[in-house]
Coordinates of C-alpha atoms in Angstrom, one line a residue:
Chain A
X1 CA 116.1 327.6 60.8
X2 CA 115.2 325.3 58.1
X3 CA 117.1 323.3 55.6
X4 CA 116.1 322.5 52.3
X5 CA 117.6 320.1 49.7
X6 CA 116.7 320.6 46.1
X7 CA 117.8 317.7 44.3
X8 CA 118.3 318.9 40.1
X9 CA 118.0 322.4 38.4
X10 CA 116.3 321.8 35.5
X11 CA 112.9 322.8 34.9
X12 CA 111.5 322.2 38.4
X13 CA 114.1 322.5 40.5
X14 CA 115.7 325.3 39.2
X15 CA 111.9 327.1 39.8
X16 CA 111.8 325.9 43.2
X17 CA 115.2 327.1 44.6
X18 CA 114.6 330.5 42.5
X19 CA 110.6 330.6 44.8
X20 CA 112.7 329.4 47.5
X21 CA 115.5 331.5 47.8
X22 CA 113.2 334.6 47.3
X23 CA 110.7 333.9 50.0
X24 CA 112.6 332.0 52.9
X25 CA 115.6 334.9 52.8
X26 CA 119.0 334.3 55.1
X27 CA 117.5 332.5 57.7
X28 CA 116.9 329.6 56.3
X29 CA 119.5 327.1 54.0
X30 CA 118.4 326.3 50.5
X31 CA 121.2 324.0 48.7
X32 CA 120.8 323.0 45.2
X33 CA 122.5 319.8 43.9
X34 CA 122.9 319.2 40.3
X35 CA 125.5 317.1 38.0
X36 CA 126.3 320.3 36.1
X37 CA 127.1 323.2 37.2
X38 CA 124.8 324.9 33.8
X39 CA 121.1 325.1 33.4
X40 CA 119.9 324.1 30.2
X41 CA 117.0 325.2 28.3
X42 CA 116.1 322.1 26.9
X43 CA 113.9 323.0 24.1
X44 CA 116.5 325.4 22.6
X45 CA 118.4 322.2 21.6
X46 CA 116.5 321.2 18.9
X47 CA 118.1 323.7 17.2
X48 CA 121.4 323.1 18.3
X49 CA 120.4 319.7 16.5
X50 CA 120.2 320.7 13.1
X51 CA 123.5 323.6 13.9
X52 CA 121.6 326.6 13.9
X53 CA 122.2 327.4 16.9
X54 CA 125.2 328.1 19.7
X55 CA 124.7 325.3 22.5
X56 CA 126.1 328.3 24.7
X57 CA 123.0 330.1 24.1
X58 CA 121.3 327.4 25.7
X59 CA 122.7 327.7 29.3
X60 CA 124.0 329.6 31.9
X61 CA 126.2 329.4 34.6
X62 CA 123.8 328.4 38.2
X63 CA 125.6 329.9 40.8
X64 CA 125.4 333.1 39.4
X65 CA 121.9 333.1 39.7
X66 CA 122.5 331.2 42.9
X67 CA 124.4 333.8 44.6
X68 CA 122.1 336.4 44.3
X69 CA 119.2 334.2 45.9
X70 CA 121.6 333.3 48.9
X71 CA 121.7 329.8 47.7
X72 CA 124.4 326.7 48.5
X73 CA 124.9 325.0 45.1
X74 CA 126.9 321.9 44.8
X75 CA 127.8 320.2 41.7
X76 CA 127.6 316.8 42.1
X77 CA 125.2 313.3 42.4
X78 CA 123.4 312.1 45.1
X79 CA 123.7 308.6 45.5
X80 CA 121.5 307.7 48.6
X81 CA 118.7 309.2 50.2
X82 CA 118.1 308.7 54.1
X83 CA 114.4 309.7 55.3
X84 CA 114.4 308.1 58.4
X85 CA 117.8 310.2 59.4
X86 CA 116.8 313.1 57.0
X87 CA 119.9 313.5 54.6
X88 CA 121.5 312.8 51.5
X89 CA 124.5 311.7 50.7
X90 CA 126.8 311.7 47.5
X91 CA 130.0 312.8 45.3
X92 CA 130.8 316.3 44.1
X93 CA 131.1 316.3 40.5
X94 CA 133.4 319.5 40.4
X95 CA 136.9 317.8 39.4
X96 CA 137.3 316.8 43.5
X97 CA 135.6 314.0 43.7
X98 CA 135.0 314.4 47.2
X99 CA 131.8 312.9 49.2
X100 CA 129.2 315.2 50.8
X101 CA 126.2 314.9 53.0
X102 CA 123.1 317.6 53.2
X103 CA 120.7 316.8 56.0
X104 CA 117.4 318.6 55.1
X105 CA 113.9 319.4 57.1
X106 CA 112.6 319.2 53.2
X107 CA 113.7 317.4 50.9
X108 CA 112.7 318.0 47.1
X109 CA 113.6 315.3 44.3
X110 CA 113.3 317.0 41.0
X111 CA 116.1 315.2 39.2
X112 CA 115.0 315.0 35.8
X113 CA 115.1 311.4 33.4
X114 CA 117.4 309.0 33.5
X115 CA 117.4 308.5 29.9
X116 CA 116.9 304.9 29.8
X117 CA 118.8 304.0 26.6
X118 CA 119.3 300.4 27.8
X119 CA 116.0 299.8 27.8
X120 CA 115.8 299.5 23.8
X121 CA 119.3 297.0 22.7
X122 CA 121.6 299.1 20.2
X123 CA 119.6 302.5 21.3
X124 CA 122.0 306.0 21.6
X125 CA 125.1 307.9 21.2
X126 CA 126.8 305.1 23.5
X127 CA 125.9 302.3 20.7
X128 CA 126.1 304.3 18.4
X129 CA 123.2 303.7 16.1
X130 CA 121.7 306.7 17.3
X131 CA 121.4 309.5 18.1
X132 CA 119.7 312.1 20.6
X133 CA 119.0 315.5 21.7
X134 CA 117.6 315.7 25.1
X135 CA 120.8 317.0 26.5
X136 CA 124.1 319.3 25.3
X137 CA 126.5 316.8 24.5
X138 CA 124.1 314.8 22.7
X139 CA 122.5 317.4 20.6
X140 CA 126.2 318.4 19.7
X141 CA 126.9 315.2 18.3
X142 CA 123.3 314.3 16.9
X143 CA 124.3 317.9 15.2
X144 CA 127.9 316.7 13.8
X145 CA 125.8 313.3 12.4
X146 CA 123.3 315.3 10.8
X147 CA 125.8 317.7 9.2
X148 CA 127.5 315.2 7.7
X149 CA 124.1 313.4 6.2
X150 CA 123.8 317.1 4.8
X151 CA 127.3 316.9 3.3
X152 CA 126.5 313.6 1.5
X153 CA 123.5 314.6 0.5
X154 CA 125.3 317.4 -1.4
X155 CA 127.0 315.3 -3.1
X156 CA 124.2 313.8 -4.3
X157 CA 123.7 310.7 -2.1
X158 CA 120.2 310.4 -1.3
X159 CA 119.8 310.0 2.6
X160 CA 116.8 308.7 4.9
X161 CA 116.3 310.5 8.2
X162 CA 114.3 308.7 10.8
X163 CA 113.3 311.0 13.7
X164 CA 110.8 309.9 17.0
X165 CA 111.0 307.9 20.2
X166 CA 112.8 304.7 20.2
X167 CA 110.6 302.7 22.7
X168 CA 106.8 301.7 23.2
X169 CA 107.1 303.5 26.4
X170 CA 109.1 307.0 25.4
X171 CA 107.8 310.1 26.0
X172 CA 108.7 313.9 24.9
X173 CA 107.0 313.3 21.4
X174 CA 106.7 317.2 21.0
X175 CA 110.3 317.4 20.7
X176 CA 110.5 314.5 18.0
X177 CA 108.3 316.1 15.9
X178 CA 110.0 319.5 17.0
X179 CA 113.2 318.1 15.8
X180 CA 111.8 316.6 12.3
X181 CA 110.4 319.7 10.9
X182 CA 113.0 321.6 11.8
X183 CA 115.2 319.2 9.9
X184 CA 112.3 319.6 6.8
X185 CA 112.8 323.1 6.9
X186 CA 116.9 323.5 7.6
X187 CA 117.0 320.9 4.4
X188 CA 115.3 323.1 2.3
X189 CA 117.2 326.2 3.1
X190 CA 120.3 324.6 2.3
X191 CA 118.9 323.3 -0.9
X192 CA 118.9 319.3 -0.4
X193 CA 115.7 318.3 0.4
X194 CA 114.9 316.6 -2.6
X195 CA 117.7 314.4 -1.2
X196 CA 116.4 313.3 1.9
X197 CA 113.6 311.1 3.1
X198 CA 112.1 311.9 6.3
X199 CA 110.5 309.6 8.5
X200 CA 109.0 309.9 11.9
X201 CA 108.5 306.8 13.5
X202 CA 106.4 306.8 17.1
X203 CA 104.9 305.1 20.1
X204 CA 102.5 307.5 19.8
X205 CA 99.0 305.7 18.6
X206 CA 98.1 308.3 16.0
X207 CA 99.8 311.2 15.3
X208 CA 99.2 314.3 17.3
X209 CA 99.0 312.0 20.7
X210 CA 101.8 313.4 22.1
X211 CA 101.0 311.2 25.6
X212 CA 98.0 313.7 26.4
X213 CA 95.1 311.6 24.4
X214 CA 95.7 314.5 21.5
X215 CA 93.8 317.1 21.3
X216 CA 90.5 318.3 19.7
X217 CA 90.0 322.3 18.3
X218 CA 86.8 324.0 17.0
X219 CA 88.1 325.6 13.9
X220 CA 86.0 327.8 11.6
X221 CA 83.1 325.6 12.7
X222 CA 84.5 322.1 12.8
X223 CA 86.5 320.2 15.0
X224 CA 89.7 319.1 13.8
X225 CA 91.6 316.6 15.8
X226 CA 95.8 317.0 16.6
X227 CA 95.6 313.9 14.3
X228 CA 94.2 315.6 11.3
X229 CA 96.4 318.6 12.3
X230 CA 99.9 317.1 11.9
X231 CA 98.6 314.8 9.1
X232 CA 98.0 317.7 7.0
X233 CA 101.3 319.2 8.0
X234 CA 103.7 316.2 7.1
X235 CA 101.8 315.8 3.9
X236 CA 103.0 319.3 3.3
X237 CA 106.4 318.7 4.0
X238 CA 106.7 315.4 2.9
X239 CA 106.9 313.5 6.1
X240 CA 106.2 309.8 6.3
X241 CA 104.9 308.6 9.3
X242 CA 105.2 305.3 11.2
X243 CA 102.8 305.6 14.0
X244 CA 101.8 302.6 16.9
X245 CA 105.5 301.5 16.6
X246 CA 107.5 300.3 19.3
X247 CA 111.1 299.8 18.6
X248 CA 112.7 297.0 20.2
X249 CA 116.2 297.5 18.9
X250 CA 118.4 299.4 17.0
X251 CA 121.4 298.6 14.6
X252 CA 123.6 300.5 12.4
X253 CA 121.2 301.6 9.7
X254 CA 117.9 300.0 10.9
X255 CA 115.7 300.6 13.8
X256 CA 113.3 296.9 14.4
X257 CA 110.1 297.7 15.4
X258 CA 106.8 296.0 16.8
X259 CA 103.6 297.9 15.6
X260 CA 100.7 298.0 18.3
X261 CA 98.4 294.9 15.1
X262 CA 101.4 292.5 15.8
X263 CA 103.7 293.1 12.7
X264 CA 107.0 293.6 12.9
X265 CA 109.0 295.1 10.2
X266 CA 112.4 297.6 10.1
X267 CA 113.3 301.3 9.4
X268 CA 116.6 301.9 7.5
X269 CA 118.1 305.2 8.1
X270 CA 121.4 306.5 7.5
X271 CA 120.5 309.1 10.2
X272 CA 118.3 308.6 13.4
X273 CA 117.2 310.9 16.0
X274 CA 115.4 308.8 18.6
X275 CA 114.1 309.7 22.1
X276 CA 114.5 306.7 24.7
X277 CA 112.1 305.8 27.6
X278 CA 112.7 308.2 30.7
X279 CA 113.0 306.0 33.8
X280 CA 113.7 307.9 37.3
X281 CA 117.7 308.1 38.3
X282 CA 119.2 305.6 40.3
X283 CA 119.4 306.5 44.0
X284 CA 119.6 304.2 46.8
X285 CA 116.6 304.9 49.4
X286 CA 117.6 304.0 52.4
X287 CA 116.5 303.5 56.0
X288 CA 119.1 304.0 59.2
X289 CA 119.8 300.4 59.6
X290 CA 121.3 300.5 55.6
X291 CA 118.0 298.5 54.6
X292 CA 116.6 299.6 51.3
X293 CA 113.1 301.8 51.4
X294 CA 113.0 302.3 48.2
X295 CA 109.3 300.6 47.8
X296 CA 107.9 303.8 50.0
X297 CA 109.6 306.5 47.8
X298 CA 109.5 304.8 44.4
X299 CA 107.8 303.2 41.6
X300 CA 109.4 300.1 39.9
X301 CA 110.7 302.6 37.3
X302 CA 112.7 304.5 40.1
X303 CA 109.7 307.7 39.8
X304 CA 108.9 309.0 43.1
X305 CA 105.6 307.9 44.6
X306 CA 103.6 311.3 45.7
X307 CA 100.1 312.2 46.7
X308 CA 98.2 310.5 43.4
X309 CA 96.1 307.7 43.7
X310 CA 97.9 304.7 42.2
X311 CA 96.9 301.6 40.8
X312 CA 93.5 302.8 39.0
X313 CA 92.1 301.4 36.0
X314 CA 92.7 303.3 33.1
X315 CA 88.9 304.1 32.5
X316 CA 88.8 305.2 36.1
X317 CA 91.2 307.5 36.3
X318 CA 89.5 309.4 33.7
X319 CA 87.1 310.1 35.0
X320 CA 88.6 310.9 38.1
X321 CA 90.4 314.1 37.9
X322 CA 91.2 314.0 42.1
X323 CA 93.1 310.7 41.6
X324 CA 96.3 313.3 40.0
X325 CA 98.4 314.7 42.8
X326 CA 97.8 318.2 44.2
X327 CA 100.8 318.6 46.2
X328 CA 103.6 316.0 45.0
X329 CA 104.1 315.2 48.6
X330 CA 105.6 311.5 49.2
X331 CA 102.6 310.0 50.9
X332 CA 105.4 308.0 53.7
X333 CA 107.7 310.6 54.4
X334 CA 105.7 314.0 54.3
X335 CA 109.2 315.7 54.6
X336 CA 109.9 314.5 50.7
X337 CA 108.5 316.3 47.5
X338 CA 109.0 315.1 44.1
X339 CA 108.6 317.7 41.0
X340 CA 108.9 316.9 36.8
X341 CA 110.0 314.1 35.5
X342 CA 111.0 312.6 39.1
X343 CA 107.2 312.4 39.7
X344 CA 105.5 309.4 39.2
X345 CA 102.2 309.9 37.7
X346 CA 99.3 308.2 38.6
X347 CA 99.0 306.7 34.9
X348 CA 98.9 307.3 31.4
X349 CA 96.7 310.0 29.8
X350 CA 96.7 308.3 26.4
X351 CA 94.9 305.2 26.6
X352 CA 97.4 302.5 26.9
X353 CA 97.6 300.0 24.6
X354 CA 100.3 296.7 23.8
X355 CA 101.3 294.6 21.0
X356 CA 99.5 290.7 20.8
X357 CA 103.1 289.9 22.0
X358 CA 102.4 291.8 24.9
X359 CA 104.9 294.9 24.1
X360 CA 103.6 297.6 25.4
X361 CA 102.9 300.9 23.3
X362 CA 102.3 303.7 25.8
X363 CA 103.1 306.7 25.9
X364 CA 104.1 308.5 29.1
X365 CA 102.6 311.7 29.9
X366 CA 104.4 314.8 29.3
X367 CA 106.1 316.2 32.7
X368 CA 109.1 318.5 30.8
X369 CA 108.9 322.5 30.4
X370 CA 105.7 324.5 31.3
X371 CA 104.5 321.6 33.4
X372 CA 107.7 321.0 35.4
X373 CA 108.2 324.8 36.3
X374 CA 104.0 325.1 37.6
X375 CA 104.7 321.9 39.7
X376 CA 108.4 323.1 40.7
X377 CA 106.3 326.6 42.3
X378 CA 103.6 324.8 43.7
X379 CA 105.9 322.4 45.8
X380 CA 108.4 325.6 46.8
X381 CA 105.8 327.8 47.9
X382 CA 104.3 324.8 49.9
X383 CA 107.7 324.2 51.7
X384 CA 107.5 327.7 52.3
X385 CA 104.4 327.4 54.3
X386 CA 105.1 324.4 55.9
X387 CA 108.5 326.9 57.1
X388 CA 106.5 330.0 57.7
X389 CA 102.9 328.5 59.3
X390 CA 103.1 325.1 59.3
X391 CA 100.6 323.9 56.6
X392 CA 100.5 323.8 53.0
X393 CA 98.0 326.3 50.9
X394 CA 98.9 325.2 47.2
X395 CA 97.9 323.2 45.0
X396 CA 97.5 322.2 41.6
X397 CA 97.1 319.3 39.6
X398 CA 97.6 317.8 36.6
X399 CA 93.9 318.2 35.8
X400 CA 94.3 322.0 36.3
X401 CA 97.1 322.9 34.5
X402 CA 98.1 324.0 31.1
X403 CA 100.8 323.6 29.3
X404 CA 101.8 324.8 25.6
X405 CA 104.3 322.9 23.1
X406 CA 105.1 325.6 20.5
X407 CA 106.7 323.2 17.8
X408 CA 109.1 325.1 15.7
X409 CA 109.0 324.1 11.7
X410 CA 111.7 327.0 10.8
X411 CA 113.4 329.5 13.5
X412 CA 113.1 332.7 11.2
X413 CA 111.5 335.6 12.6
X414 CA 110.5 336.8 9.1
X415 CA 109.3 333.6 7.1
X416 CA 109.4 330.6 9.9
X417 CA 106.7 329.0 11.3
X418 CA 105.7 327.1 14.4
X419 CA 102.8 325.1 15.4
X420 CA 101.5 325.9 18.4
X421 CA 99.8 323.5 20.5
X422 CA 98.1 324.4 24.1
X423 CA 96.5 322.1 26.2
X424 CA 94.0 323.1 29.4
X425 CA 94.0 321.1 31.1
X426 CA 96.6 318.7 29.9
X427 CA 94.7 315.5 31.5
X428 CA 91.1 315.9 30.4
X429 CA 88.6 317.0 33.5
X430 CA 85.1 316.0 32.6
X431 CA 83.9 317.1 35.6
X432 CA 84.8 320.7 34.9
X433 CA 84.4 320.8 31.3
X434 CA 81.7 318.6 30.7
X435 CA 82.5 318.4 26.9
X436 CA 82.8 316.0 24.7
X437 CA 87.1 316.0 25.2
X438 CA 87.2 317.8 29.1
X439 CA 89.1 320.5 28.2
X440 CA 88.5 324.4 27.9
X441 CA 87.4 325.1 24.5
X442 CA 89.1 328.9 24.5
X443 CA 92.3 328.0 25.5
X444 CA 93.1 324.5 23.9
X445 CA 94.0 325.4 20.6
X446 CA 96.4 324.1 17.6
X447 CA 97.5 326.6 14.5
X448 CA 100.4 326.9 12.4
X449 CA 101.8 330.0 11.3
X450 CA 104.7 333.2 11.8
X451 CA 102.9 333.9 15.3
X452 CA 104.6 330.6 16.6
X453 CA 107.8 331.6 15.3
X454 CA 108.0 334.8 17.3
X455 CA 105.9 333.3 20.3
X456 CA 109.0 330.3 20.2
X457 CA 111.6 332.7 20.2
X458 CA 109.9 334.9 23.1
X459 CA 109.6 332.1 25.2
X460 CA 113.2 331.1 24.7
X461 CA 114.0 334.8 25.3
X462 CA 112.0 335.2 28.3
X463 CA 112.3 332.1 30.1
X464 CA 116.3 332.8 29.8
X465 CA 115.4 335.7 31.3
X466 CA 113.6 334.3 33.8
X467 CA 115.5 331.5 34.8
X468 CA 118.2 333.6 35.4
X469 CA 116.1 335.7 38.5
X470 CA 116.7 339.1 36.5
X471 CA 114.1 341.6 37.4
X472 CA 110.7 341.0 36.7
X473 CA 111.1 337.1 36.8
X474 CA 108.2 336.3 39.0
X475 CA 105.7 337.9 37.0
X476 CA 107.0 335.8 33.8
X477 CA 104.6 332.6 33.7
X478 CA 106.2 329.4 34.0
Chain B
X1 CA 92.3 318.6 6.3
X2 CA 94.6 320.0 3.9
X3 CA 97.2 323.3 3.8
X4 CA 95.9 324.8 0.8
X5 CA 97.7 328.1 -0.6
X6 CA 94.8 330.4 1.3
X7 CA 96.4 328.9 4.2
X8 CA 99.6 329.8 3.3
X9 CA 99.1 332.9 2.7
X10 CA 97.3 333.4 5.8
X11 CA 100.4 331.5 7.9
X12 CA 103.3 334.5 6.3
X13 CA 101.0 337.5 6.2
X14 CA 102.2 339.7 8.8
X15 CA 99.4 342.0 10.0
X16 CA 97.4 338.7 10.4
X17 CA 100.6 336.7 12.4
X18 CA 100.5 339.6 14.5
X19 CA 96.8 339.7 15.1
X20 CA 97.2 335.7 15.8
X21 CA 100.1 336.6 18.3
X22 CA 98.3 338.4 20.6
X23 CA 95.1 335.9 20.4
X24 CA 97.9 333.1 21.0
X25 CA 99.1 335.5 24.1
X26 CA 96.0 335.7 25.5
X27 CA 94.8 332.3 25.5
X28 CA 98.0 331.6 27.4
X29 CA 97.8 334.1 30.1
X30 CA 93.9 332.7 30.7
X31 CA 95.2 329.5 31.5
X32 CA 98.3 330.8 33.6
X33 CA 96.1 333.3 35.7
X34 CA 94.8 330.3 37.0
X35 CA 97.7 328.2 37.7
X36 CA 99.0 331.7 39.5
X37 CA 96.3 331.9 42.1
X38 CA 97.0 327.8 42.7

């Protein structure tokens, strides 16, 4: 009988225990750990960010879904990880407080960010300055802010918005500019946009980066760059952009920023929605004599260390698509799996780049949503294997896997609009596709228009759907 | 490149959106089928 510890149920863990529950059956133990005892559909909250939407339609209760799958589910946070005596240890998070202690045969660490607000002085809903919607709680309250900028704006104070990441190293730009043109659109419908100045303000280089390199699309006979793409589109609505920025602290009313040619300069706001760095969580990795491990399992940001090849130059690892991991198998303890966020990549696809002061302006690639759930499979079905016949038979890397950000710029079904953006593969293989940008030419693709509103909402209905193991949810892609 | 009122037009018209959709659909299943067999 084998035991396996899931560590998180978000995107890739909540994948993994579904695979894993349906294939290993009652013999085995699958237990789930996570801090809440909801899954959230994380890109649903940009629109609890602007109020037009129920945050309850966002989740749903896990053991539910647990239950059916003959799953252990434990709300709480593990604190330590032992993989010389294989288990973890921490507190339930229930309303008992009590300690606990899973000992695994496989252990997977998909935990999700810590969002790193620290990391940039003044930055969050703890400070705050500002504000944030990468979970519930803070989408609620970014929600609260921005209905109140609404209320003074109808009054006829005129109100700056200032929407993107707030450090050099954030990631999840999709969402950012998810969020801002949402906010474009929700202002017009309740008939204050003339009273608002938007602003995006990034780490990305150029607009359209999004921490893949951007994009490139053959379009009616020309190629038109992600860059040109979203250009056009905040010209449309009105958007000013602050690209190459990042911000290196943030007080009431002004975020202070470092741009990548050495100036340094401020953004007032009187409303800011601003994504920190993701950094991994803070366990303790520990050996049985209490001594810390933490160098085999983890990278200095806390991301767990798997089958890539670290340490490459960037201009290497371009053009070596084999240097991604496969398997997300912790090279030291073949026992531990890391999947999503918790994964530490083997470096950026966006060139990386710094200020002259040495800041850097990077940003991370994208591990949230469609990538999370593929890597989330592939390490459940391989645990499988490793149960069932003793050796692994899947595998996929970054360099072989797609992933699509359907940016919603107005939720209605009749006259919204989304741009959809898909990527494959999201790091550029040049070995495969031996075009000018390493990427298939069919499938990578940016357009704008009422298809993206209804493909949005299908996603969001279908990966509810899925998520919660109703029938048929296998054969809905992650 | 520039969102002209063609373009517009084009983005809200719905027997074209729904032409778009299943192109859009498509493209995405290519790329799953492979991450499927993985």
């Amino acid at each position: 009988m084998a035991r396996i510890v899931v560590v998180g149920a978000g995107f890739a863990g909540h994948t993994a225990a579904l695979y894993l529950g349906d294939k290993l059956g009652s013999g085995h133990t699958v237990t789930v750990v996570n801090r809440s005892d909801r899954f959230v559909y994380i890109p649903s909250l940009v629109w609890v960010g602007i109020d037009r939407m129920d945050p309850e339609k966002t989740r749903f209760p896990l053991s539910d879904v647990y239950a059916k799958f003959g799953i252990r589910f434990v709300q709480g946070q593990v604190t330590e990880v032992h993989p010389d005596e294989q288990y973890v240890s921490g507190q339930t998070e229930d309303g008992t407080d009590q300690d606990f202690r899973l000992d695994y045969d496989y252990l997977l660490l998909a935990t999700g960010p810590k969002l790193d607000f620290a990391a940039t002085p003044g930055l969050g809903p703890s400070a705050g300055n500002s504000w944030s919607i990468c979970t519930p709680p803070h989408a609620m309250e970014a929600r609260n802010h921005y209905v109140e900028a609404v209320e003074r704006m109808r009054r006829g104070e005129r109100q700056r918005l200032a929407i993107g990441t707030g450090h050099g190293a954030a990631t999840c730009q999709g969402a950012a500019l998810e969020y801002i043109s949402n906010v474009h659109k929700d202002l017009v419908r309740r008939g204050v946009r003339d009273k608002a100045d938007l602003v995006y303000l990034s780490n990305e280089p150029a607009l359209g980066d999004f921490g893949i390199d951007g994009l490139v699309v053959n379009s009616r006979g020309k190629r038109t760059s992600s860059a040109d793409f979203i250009e056009a589109v905040f010209r449309d609505y009105g958007i000013e952009a602050q690209t190459g920025r990042a911000v290196t602290g943030v007080e009431p009313g002004r975020a202070a920023w470092e741009h990548l040619d050495g100036t340094r300069g401020e953004t007032p706001f009187d409303f800011a929605m601003l994504i920190p760095r993701f950094t991994g969580v803070d366990m303790q990795y520990l050996d049985k004599d209490g001594n810390d491990v933490s160098a085999a399992l983890v990278n200095p940001a806390r991301l767990v260390k798997v089958d890539g090849r670290y340490g490459l130059p960037y201009d290497e690892l371009r053009k070596d698509p084999d240097a991604w991991p496969a398997v997300y198998q912790n090279p030291t303890y073949a026992n531990v799996f890391a999947a999503g966020i918790a994964f530490a990549p083997p470096g950026p696809i966006s060139r990386p780049q710094q200020t002259p002061s040495g800041l850097p302006v990077a940003p991370a690639p994208p591990r949230t949503g469609m990538v999370a759930g593929i890597i989330g499979r592939i390490v459940a079905l391989n645990i499988v294997d490793l149960v069932t016949r003793g050796r692994m038979t899947h595998a996929e890397r970054m360099t072989e896997m797609a992933a699509a950000c359907i940016a919603s710029m107005g939720d209605s079904l009749w006259d919204g609009a989304a741009a959809v953006i898909m990527v494959y593969p999201v790091v550029p293989d040049h070995r495969r596709y031996p075009n000018e940008d390493g990427r298939d030419a069919f499938v990578t693709h940016m357009e704008m228009g009422l298809a993206g509103a209804w493909m949005k909402r299908m996603i969001h209905t279908t990966f509810m759907h899925k998520l919660q193991g109703r029938i048929g949810w296998k054969i809905i892609p992650e | 490149m520039e969102i002209t009122s063609r373009d517009r037009f084009w983005m809200n018209n719905k027997l074209f959106q729904l032409f778009r959709f299943v192109v859009l659909n498509l493209k995405i299943l290519k790329a799953v089928d492979h991450s499927k067999r993985a």
